[in-house]
Coordinates of C-alpha atoms and ligand atoms in Angstrom, one line a residue:
X39 CA 26.1 55.9 51.9
X40 CA 24.8 52.3 52.6
X41 CA 21.1 52.0 52.2
X42 CA 20.4 51.0 55.8
X43 CA 22.2 54.2 57.0
X44 CA 20.0 56.3 54.7
X45 CA 16.8 54.8 56.0
X46 CA 18.1 55.1 59.6
X47 CA 18.7 58.8 59.1
X48 CA 15.3 59.2 57.4
X49 CA 13.7 57.5 60.4
X50 CA 15.5 59.7 62.9
X51 CA 14.4 62.8 61.0
X52 CA 10.8 61.6 60.9
X53 CA 10.9 60.8 64.6
X54 CA 12.2 64.2 65.5
X55 CA 9.6 65.9 63.3
X56 CA 6.7 64.3 65.2
X57 CA 4.3 66.9 66.3
X58 CA 3.4 66.9 70.0
X59 CA 0.1 65.1 70.6
X60 CA -3.0 67.2 70.2
X61 CA -4.1 69.3 73.2
X62 CA -7.1 68.2 75.1
X63 CA -8.8 69.7 78.1
X64 CA -7.7 68.2 81.4
X65 CA -10.4 66.3 83.2
X66 CA -11.0 66.4 87.0
X67 CA -13.8 65.4 89.4
X68 CA -15.5 67.2 92.2
X69 CA -18.6 67.0 94.4
X70 CA -22.0 67.7 92.9
X71 CA -22.6 71.4 93.7
X72 CA -23.8 74.2 91.4
X73 CA -21.1 76.8 90.9
X74 CA -22.4 80.4 90.8
X75 CA -20.4 81.6 87.8
X76 CA -18.2 80.4 85.0
X77 CA -19.3 77.9 82.4
X78 CA -21.6 75.0 83.3
X79 CA -23.2 72.1 81.4
X80 CA -26.4 70.5 82.7
X81 CA -28.7 67.8 81.6
X82 CA -32.3 68.3 80.6
X83 CA -35.0 65.7 80.1
X84 CA -37.3 65.6 77.2
X85 CA -40.1 68.2 77.4
X86 CA -37.9 70.4 79.8
X87 CA -39.5 69.2 83.1
X88 CA -38.5 71.4 86.1
X89 CA -36.1 68.9 87.7
X90 CA -32.7 69.0 89.3
X91 CA -30.0 71.4 88.4
X92 CA -32.0 72.7 85.4
X93 CA -34.9 73.8 87.7
X94 CA -32.5 75.3 90.2
X95 CA -30.6 77.4 87.6
X96 CA -33.8 78.3 85.8
X97 CA -35.3 79.7 88.9
X98 CA -32.1 81.5 89.8
X99 CA -32.1 83.2 86.4
X100 CA -35.8 84.1 86.5
X101 CA -36.8 81.6 83.9
X102 CA -34.1 82.6 81.4
X103 CA -33.1 79.0 80.6
X104 CA -36.7 77.9 79.7
X105 CA -37.3 81.1 77.7
X106 CA -34.1 80.5 75.7
X107 CA -34.8 76.8 75.2
X108 CA -38.4 77.5 74.0
X109 CA -37.2 80.3 71.6
X110 CA -34.5 78.0 70.2
X111 CA -36.9 75.1 69.8
X112 CA -34.8 73.0 72.2
X113 CA -36.8 70.3 73.9
X114 CA -34.3 68.0 75.6
X115 CA -34.2 65.4 72.9
X116 CA -31.4 62.8 73.4
X117 CA -28.2 64.1 71.7
X118 CA -29.3 67.7 71.3
X119 CA -27.3 70.6 72.8
X120 CA -28.2 74.2 73.4
X121 CA -25.3 76.5 73.8
X122 CA -26.2 79.7 75.8
X123 CA -23.4 82.2 76.2
X124 CA -23.7 84.9 78.9
X125 CA -26.8 83.8 80.9
X126 CA -27.2 85.7 84.2
X127 CA -23.9 85.5 86.0
X128 CA -22.6 82.7 83.8
X129 CA -20.1 82.9 81.0
X130 CA -21.8 80.0 79.3
X131 CA -24.6 77.5 80.0
X132 CA -24.8 74.3 78.0
X133 CA -28.0 72.4 78.1
X134 CA -27.6 68.7 77.2
X135 CA -30.7 66.8 76.2
X136 CA -31.0 63.3 77.5
X137 CA -34.4 62.4 76.2
X138 CA -36.5 60.1 78.5
X139 CA -35.1 56.6 78.0
X140 CA -33.4 54.7 80.9
X141 CA -29.9 55.8 81.8
X142 CA -27.0 53.6 80.8
X143 CA -23.2 54.0 80.5
X144 CA -23.8 54.7 76.8
X145 CA -26.1 57.7 77.6
X146 CA -23.4 59.0 80.0
X147 CA -20.7 58.7 77.4
X148 CA -22.8 60.6 74.9
X149 CA -23.6 63.3 77.4
X150 CA -19.8 63.6 78.1
X151 CA -19.1 63.5 74.4
X152 CA -21.5 66.4 73.7
X153 CA -19.8 68.5 76.4
X154 CA -16.4 67.5 75.1
X155 CA -17.4 68.7 71.6
X156 CA -18.9 71.9 72.8
X157 CA -15.8 72.5 74.9
X158 CA -13.6 72.5 71.7
X159 CA -15.3 75.7 70.5
X160 CA -15.4 77.4 73.9
X161 CA -12.9 79.9 75.3
X162 CA -14.1 79.2 78.8
X163 CA -11.0 78.0 80.8
X164 CA -13.1 75.7 83.0
X165 CA -16.3 74.0 82.1
X166 CA -18.3 72.3 84.9
X167 CA -20.5 69.3 84.0
X168 CA -23.2 68.7 86.6
X169 CA -24.5 65.2 87.0
X170 CA -26.7 64.8 90.0
X171 CA -28.0 61.2 89.5
X172 CA -26.3 58.5 91.7
X173 CA -27.9 55.4 90.1
X174 CA -25.0 54.4 88.0
X175 CA -21.7 53.7 89.9
X176 CA -18.7 55.7 88.8
X177 CA -20.9 57.7 86.4
X178 CA -18.2 60.4 86.3
X179 CA -15.8 58.0 84.6
X180 CA -18.2 57.4 81.8
X181 CA -18.9 61.1 81.4
X182 CA -15.1 61.6 81.3
X183 CA -14.6 58.9 78.7
X184 CA -17.2 60.6 76.5
X185 CA -15.7 64.1 77.1
X186 CA -12.2 62.8 76.1
X187 CA -13.6 61.0 73.0
X188 CA -15.9 63.9 71.9
X189 CA -13.2 66.5 72.6
X190 CA -10.7 64.8 70.3
X191 CA -9.3 67.0 67.5
X192 CA -6.4 66.3 65.2
X193 CA -4.8 69.7 64.7
X194 CA -1.1 68.8 64.5
X195 CA -0.7 70.5 61.1
X196 CA -2.6 73.7 61.7
X197 CA -0.7 76.8 62.5
X198 CA -2.4 78.7 65.4
X199 CA -3.7 82.2 64.4
X200 CA -1.9 84.8 66.5
X201 CA -4.8 87.0 67.6
X202 CA -7.7 84.5 67.7
X203 CA -9.2 83.7 71.1
X204 CA -7.8 80.4 72.5
X205 CA -10.5 77.8 72.1
X206 CA -10.5 74.3 73.6
X207 CA -7.9 74.8 76.3
X208 CA -8.3 74.4 80.0
X209 CA -10.3 71.8 81.9
X210 CA -13.5 70.0 82.3
X211 CA -14.7 69.5 85.9
X212 CA -17.1 66.6 86.3
X213 CA -19.3 67.2 89.4
X214 CA -20.9 63.9 90.5
X215 CA -22.3 62.2 93.6
X216 CA -19.2 60.0 94.0
X217 CA -16.2 62.1 92.8
X218 CA -13.7 59.7 94.4
X219 CA -15.1 56.5 92.9
X220 CA -15.4 58.2 89.6
X221 CA -11.8 59.5 89.7
X222 CA -10.5 56.0 90.6
X223 CA -12.5 54.3 87.8
X224 CA -11.2 57.0 85.4
X225 CA -7.6 56.9 86.4
X226 CA -7.3 53.1 86.7
X227 CA -9.5 52.1 83.9
X228 CA -11.4 54.2 81.5
X229 CA -8.8 56.8 80.8
X230 CA -6.7 54.0 79.2
X231 CA -9.6 53.2 76.9
X232 CA -9.6 56.8 75.8
X233 CA -5.9 56.6 75.2
X234 CA -6.2 53.5 73.0
X235 CA -8.8 55.3 70.9
X236 CA -6.7 58.4 70.6
X237 CA -3.7 56.3 69.5
X238 CA -5.8 54.7 66.8
X239 CA -7.3 58.0 65.7
X240 CA -4.0 59.8 65.5
X241 CA -2.5 57.2 63.3
X242 CA -5.5 57.1 60.9
X243 CA -5.6 60.9 60.7
X244 CA -1.9 61.1 59.8
X245 CA -1.3 61.4 56.1
X246 CA 0.5 58.7 54.1
X247 CA 3.6 60.8 53.8
X248 CA 3.9 60.9 57.6
X249 CA 2.9 57.4 58.6
X250 CA 4.3 54.5 56.6
X251 CA 5.1 51.0 57.9
X252 CA 8.3 51.9 59.7
X253 CA 6.7 55.0 61.3
X254 CA 3.7 53.0 62.4
X255 CA 6.1 50.7 64.2
X256 CA 8.0 53.6 65.8
X257 CA 4.8 55.3 67.0
X258 CA 3.5 52.0 68.5
X259 CA 6.8 51.3 70.2
X260 CA 6.7 54.8 71.7
X261 CA 3.1 54.3 72.9
X262 CA 4.1 51.1 74.7
X263 CA 7.3 52.5 76.4
X264 CA 7.1 51.6 80.1
X265 CA 3.9 49.6 79.8
X266 CA 4.2 46.4 81.9
X267 CA 3.7 42.9 80.6
X268 CA 4.0 43.8 76.9
X269 CA 6.5 42.3 74.5
X270 CA 7.0 43.7 71.0
X271 CA 8.2 41.9 68.0
X272 CA 8.8 43.5 64.6
X273 CA 9.6 41.7 61.4
X274 CA 11.3 43.6 58.7
X275 CA 11.3 42.7 55.0
X276 CA 14.2 40.4 55.3
X277 CA 12.6 38.4 58.1
X278 CA 9.3 38.4 56.3
X279 CA 11.1 37.0 53.2
X280 CA 12.8 34.3 55.2
X281 CA 9.4 33.2 56.6
X282 CA 8.0 33.1 53.1
X283 CA 5.4 35.9 53.7
X284 CA 5.3 36.7 50.0
X285 CA 1.7 37.8 50.1
X286 CA 2.4 40.7 52.5
X287 CA 5.6 41.4 50.6
X288 CA 3.7 41.4 47.2
X289 CA 1.5 44.3 48.4
X290 CA 4.5 46.4 49.5
X291 CA 6.6 45.5 46.4
X292 CA 5.6 48.7 44.5
X293 CA 6.5 51.1 47.3
X294 CA 9.8 52.7 48.4
X295 CA 8.6 52.0 52.0
X296 CA 9.2 48.4 53.0
X297 CA 6.4 46.4 54.7
X298 CA 6.5 45.4 58.4
X299 CA 4.7 43.0 60.7
X300 CA 4.2 44.5 64.1
X301 CA 3.3 42.2 66.9
X302 CA 2.5 43.1 70.5
X303 CA 1.8 40.5 73.2
X304 CA 0.2 41.4 76.4
X305 CA 0.1 38.8 79.3
X306 CA -2.4 39.8 81.9
X307 CA -3.5 36.2 82.7
X308 CA -0.3 34.3 83.3
X309 CA 1.8 32.2 81.0
X310 CA -0.5 29.2 80.6
X311 CA -3.5 30.6 78.9
X312 CA -3.6 30.8 75.1
X313 CA -4.1 34.4 73.9
X314 CA -6.9 36.0 72.0
X315 CA -5.6 37.5 68.7
X316 CA -6.6 40.8 67.1
X317 CA -5.2 41.1 63.6
X318 CA -5.4 44.4 61.8
X319 CA -5.1 45.5 58.1
X320 CA -2.4 48.1 58.1
X321 CA -2.2 49.6 54.6
X322 CA -0.6 53.0 55.4
X323 CA -1.8 54.2 52.0
X324 CA -3.9 52.4 49.3
X325 CA -3.6 53.7 45.8
X326 CA -4.9 50.4 44.5
X327 CA -1.5 49.6 43.0
X328 CA -1.4 48.8 39.3
X329 CA -5.3 48.5 39.6
X330 CA -5.1 52.2 40.4
X331 CA -8.0 53.8 42.1
X332 CA -9.5 56.9 40.6
X333 CA -8.6 60.2 42.3
X334 CA -11.9 61.3 43.7
X335 CA -11.7 59.6 47.1
X336 CA -8.2 58.4 47.0
X337 CA -7.0 60.8 49.8
X338 CA -9.2 58.8 52.2
X339 CA -6.9 55.8 51.8
X340 CA -4.6 57.2 54.4
X341 CA -6.9 55.5 56.9
X342 CA -6.6 52.1 55.3
X343 CA -4.4 51.2 58.3
X344 CA -7.3 51.7 60.7
X345 CA -7.7 48.1 61.5
X346 CA -4.1 47.9 62.5
X347 CA -4.4 51.1 64.6
X348 CA -7.5 49.7 66.4
X349 CA -6.0 46.2 67.1
X350 CA -2.9 47.8 68.6
X351 CA -4.8 50.6 70.3
X352 CA -7.0 48.0 71.9
X353 CA -4.0 46.1 73.2
X354 CA -2.6 49.4 74.5
X355 CA -5.8 50.1 76.4
X356 CA -6.0 46.5 77.8
X357 CA -2.3 46.6 78.9
X358 CA -2.6 50.0 80.5
X359 CA -5.7 49.1 82.4
X360 CA -4.1 45.8 83.4
X361 CA -6.9 43.6 82.1
X362 CA -6.8 40.0 83.2
X363 CA -6.4 38.5 79.8
X364 CA -3.8 37.4 77.3
X365 CA -3.9 39.2 74.0
X366 CA -1.7 39.4 70.9
X367 CA -2.2 42.2 68.4
X368 CA -0.8 42.0 64.9
X369 CA -0.5 44.8 62.5
X370 CA 0.1 43.8 58.9
X371 CA 1.8 46.9 57.5
X372 CA 2.4 47.8 53.8
X373 CA 2.0 50.7 51.4
X374 CA 0.1 49.8 48.2
X375 CA 1.7 51.7 45.3
X376 CA 2.0 51.3 41.6
X377 CA 5.5 51.1 40.1
X378 CA 7.9 49.0 38.0
X379 CA 8.3 46.7 40.9
X380 CA 4.7 46.4 41.9
X381 CA 2.6 43.2 41.7
X382 CA 0.3 42.8 38.7
X383 CA -3.2 41.4 38.2
X384 CA -2.8 37.8 37.3
X385 CA 0.4 37.3 39.4
X386 CA 0.4 34.1 41.4
X387 CA 1.5 34.5 45.0
X388 CA 2.7 31.7 47.4
X389 CA 1.7 32.6 50.9
X390 CA 3.6 31.7 54.0
X391 CA 1.2 28.8 54.6
X392 CA 2.3 27.3 51.3
X393 CA -1.1 27.9 49.7
X394 CA -1.1 29.9 46.4
X395 CA -3.6 32.4 45.0
X396 CA -4.0 34.5 41.9
X397 CA -4.2 38.3 42.2
X398 CA -7.4 39.5 40.4
X399 CA -7.0 43.2 41.3
X400 CA -4.1 44.7 43.1
X401 CA -6.7 46.9 44.8
X402 CA -7.8 43.8 46.9
X403 CA -4.6 44.1 48.9
X404 CA -6.1 44.0 52.4
X405 CA -6.8 40.3 52.3
X406 CA -3.3 39.7 50.9
X407 CA -1.6 41.2 54.0
X408 CA -4.0 39.6 56.4
X409 CA -3.6 36.0 55.2
X410 CA 0.1 36.0 56.0
X411 CA -0.5 37.7 59.3
X412 CA -3.1 35.1 60.2
X413 CA -0.8 32.3 59.3
X414 CA 1.9 33.8 61.5
X415 CA -0.2 34.3 64.6
X416 CA -1.6 30.8 64.4
X417 CA 1.8 29.3 64.1
X418 CA 3.4 31.3 66.8
X419 CA 0.7 32.0 69.3
X420 CA -1.9 29.2 68.9
X421 CA -4.6 31.7 69.8
X422 CA -7.9 30.5 71.3
X423 CA -9.8 32.8 69.0
X424 CA -8.9 35.3 66.3
X425 CA -10.7 38.5 65.2
X426 CA -9.4 40.3 62.2
X427 CA -10.3 43.9 61.6
X428 CA -10.0 45.7 58.3
X429 CA -11.1 48.5 56.0
X430 CA -11.6 45.8 53.5
X431 CA -14.3 46.6 51.0
X432 CA -16.4 49.3 49.4
X433 CA -19.1 46.6 49.4
X434 CA -19.4 46.8 53.2
X435 CA -20.1 50.5 52.9
X436 CA -22.8 49.9 50.3
X437 CA -24.3 47.1 52.4
X438 CA -24.6 48.6 55.8
X439 CA -23.7 52.3 55.6
X440 CA -22.2 54.1 58.5
X441 CA -24.3 52.7 61.3
X442 CA -22.7 49.3 61.6
X443 CA -19.5 47.5 60.8
X444 CA -19.9 44.2 58.9
X445 CA -19.4 41.1 61.0
X446 CA -18.5 37.7 59.4
X447 CA -18.1 34.7 61.6
X448 CA -18.0 31.0 61.5
X449 CA -18.3 30.7 65.3
X450 CA -21.8 31.4 66.8
X451 CA -20.5 32.2 70.3
X452 CA -17.9 34.6 69.2
X453 CA -20.4 36.3 66.8
X454 CA -22.9 36.8 69.6
X455 CA -20.3 38.1 72.1
X456 CA -19.1 40.6 69.5
X457 CA -22.6 41.8 68.7
X458 CA -23.3 42.2 72.4
X459 CA -20.0 44.1 73.0
X460 CA -21.0 46.3 70.0
X461 CA -24.2 47.4 71.7
X462 CA -22.5 48.0 75.1
X463 CA -19.7 50.0 73.6
X464 CA -21.7 51.9 70.9
X465 CA -19.5 50.4 68.2
X466 CA -22.2 48.3 66.6
X467 CA -21.9 45.3 64.3
X468 CA -24.3 43.8 61.8
X469 CA -23.8 40.2 60.8
X470 CA -23.5 39.4 57.1
X471 CA -23.3 36.0 55.4
X472 CA -20.3 33.8 54.8
X473 CA -22.0 31.4 52.3
X474 CA -20.2 28.2 51.3
X475 CA -21.0 29.0 47.6
X476 CA -18.3 31.8 47.8
X477 CA -15.8 29.0 47.5
X478 CA -16.8 28.6 43.9
X479 CA -16.3 32.3 43.2
X480 CA -12.8 31.9 44.4
X481 CA -11.7 29.0 42.2
X482 CA -8.7 29.8 40.0
X483 CA -7.6 28.1 36.8
X484 CA -4.0 28.4 37.8
X485 CA -3.6 28.6 41.6
X486 CA -5.2 27.1 44.7
X487 CA -7.5 30.1 44.9
X488 CA -8.1 33.4 43.3
X489 CA -8.3 36.3 45.7
X490 CA -11.6 38.0 44.6
X491 CA -14.4 36.9 42.3
X492 CA -14.2 39.5 39.6
X493 CA -18.0 40.1 39.8
X494 CA -19.7 42.6 42.1
X495 CA -21.7 40.1 44.1
X496 CA -21.4 40.0 47.9
X497 CA -17.9 41.5 47.7
X498 CA -17.5 41.9 51.4
X499 CA -18.5 38.3 52.1
X500 CA -16.3 36.9 49.3
X501 CA -13.3 38.9 50.8
X502 CA -14.2 37.5 54.2
X503 CA -14.4 34.0 52.9
X504 CA -11.0 34.3 51.3
X505 CA -9.5 35.5 54.6
X506 CA -11.2 32.7 56.4
X507 CA -9.6 30.1 54.2
X508 CA -6.3 30.9 56.1
X509 CA -7.8 30.2 59.5
X510 CA -7.8 26.6 60.8
X511 CA -11.5 25.4 60.9
X512 CA -11.3 24.6 64.6
X513 CA -10.2 28.1 65.6
X514 CA -13.1 30.4 66.5
X515 CA -12.7 33.3 64.0
X516 CA -14.5 36.5 63.1
X517 CA -13.8 39.2 60.5
X518 CA -14.8 42.8 60.9
X519 CA -15.1 44.9 57.8
X520 CA -14.9 48.5 59.1
X521 CA -14.6 50.3 55.7
X522 CA -17.6 52.5 56.5
X523 CA -16.8 53.0 60.2
X524 CA -13.1 53.9 60.3
X525 CA -13.8 57.5 59.2
X526 CA -16.7 59.6 60.3
X527 CA -18.2 62.0 57.8
X528 CA -20.4 64.9 58.9
X529 CA -22.4 64.8 61.1
X530 CA -20.3 63.9 64.1
X531 CA -21.6 61.5 66.8
X532 CA -21.4 62.6 70.4
X533 CA -18.3 60.5 71.0
X534 CA -17.0 60.4 67.4
X535 CA -15.9 63.7 65.9
X536 CA -15.7 64.0 62.1
X537 CA -12.6 62.2 60.9
X538 CA -10.8 59.1 62.2
X539 CA -13.0 57.2 64.6
X540 CA -10.7 54.6 66.2
X541 CA -13.6 52.1 65.7
X542 CA -12.8 48.8 67.2
X543 CA -10.9 49.9 70.3
X544 CA -14.0 50.4 72.5
X545 CA -15.5 47.3 71.0
X546 CA -12.5 45.0 71.8
X547 CA -12.2 46.6 75.2
X548 CA -15.9 45.7 75.9
X549 CA -15.5 42.2 74.5
X550 CA -12.7 41.6 77.0
X551 CA -14.3 43.4 79.9
X552 CA -17.7 41.9 79.6
X553 CA -17.0 38.4 78.3
X554 CA -13.3 37.3 78.4
X555 CA -12.0 38.6 81.7
X556 CA -12.8 36.7 84.9
X557 CA -15.3 38.6 86.9
Ligands
BES80 N1 -9.3 49.9 51.2 C1 -10.2 49.5 50.2 C2 -11.6 49.4 50.7 C3 -12.3 50.7 51.2 C4 -13.2 51.4 50.4 C5 -12.0 51.2 52.5 C6 -13.8 52.6 50.9 C7 -12.6 52.3 52.9 C8 -13.5 53.0 52.1 C9 -9.8 48.1 49.7 O1 -8.5 47.8 49.7 C10 -10.3 48.0 48.3 O2 -9.9 48.7 47.4 N2 -11.2 47.0 48.1 C11 -11.8 46.7 46.8 C12 -11.8 45.2 46.7 C13 -12.1 44.7 45.3 C14 -11.0 45.1 44.3 C15 -12.3 43.2 45.3 C16 -13.2 47.3 46.7 O3 -13.9 47.3 47.7 O4 -13.5 47.8 45.6
MN81 MN1 -7.5 48.4 47.9
ZN82 ZN1 -7.3 48.8 51.0

């Protein structure tokens, strides 16, 4: 059988085998009123002051809520939750601590997230979240965003146990002062952000045997079906070769699964404006190649395509919410495997730009796929700014841990807009240096550059510097190293369950929403 037929059939089988997307509780909105039975979630301030719904329900239950809270040592601290099954006439009462700091959309999202997480482990068919405060417009939409993000689970590969109670199914009703405004803001806007995050999380959670470059492309195509003003372009290995993208091809050379370049272009601001570009590292599995990783944490490298998932997920969110902006998202997709056809340390690679580099370790593959993708997007789209996003280095994990992604930028304005969007979205960035001395570390005796320094100094910065060498100096550019942020280890955050985080989607959405879209 011809090879292309074989791969076509394999693709069809893979497509048919896709599990249905994970179940999540439906979200609806209603007036703020206290139901007299069922499952309710209510907020409590620090120190348990007798205020609002908490006071009403506490009185109605003869002080049962305060007694339970005191016994459990629950004091309403921000981010704390007390789960009380069977209080008075209620199946379940959830007390959500909100501390005593000023309210913000971030606090709302965390409250929603805590309810979403608690709802995963509840058999109550309907959980009602009570939010009496009317000071933040469309508060319900932010509660809903949090609930959708916190209630995310990836359970495609688990077989349900026949006799176990059904947990995490049903709905979450958000009871707010402006249910109509909240519903509109959710349906027209924030629900699409949640969907972009879910897209990114699903792909990062999928194992390497399920998602390889061609499947990433199929999943992305399916997600964009019917979405207006989006054009998709996919380059296969033959097209990549004819464009001279040998750096991307060199990473995929050891794998049975050919590389791809996936490009999605969204026009929400007419045909004249140059787009912003989000370029993501899309290594569907990173063994290290010939510079093989050791086994201990290798399983994690299924999420080495998280940057690609987030750049495409962000564009999905922007297109679905019809943001007034032009954006191009590029996913540089390859699988990094060792084999007789794999690249070796010491190999010299000519990139599509014509510039050459020497491979120091085949485990520094992220920068290799990114530089060809960066060349491509600059040639084709002439972007007004470029942000690349990548699980690039262990060095970033060491430097900033799992509170921040690393930000490297040559452009002060872009850097400060990104930091600001990080705070507003809760996906925070910490800026790290891009020192000119890194150029010396990247000198090669045989090629224009070498692709890493071979010592352990400033590894994240040297990687960023290499990538930046492929971006024209006049183009505002930033690089995000999300190695530590793409996967959340225990403990969960309110809006980030343990596992794939989708880090970057909310950040990019906020960047566009707060700074790039016309007001
Ligand atoms: N994908 C890894 C980086 C990574 C590490 C991501 C931990 C997430 C968690 C990347 O391809 C890699 O292997 N980087 C090397 C670069 C080095 C060889 C210059 C690293 O950080 O060791
Ligand atoms: Mn690697
Ligand atoms: Zn990698």
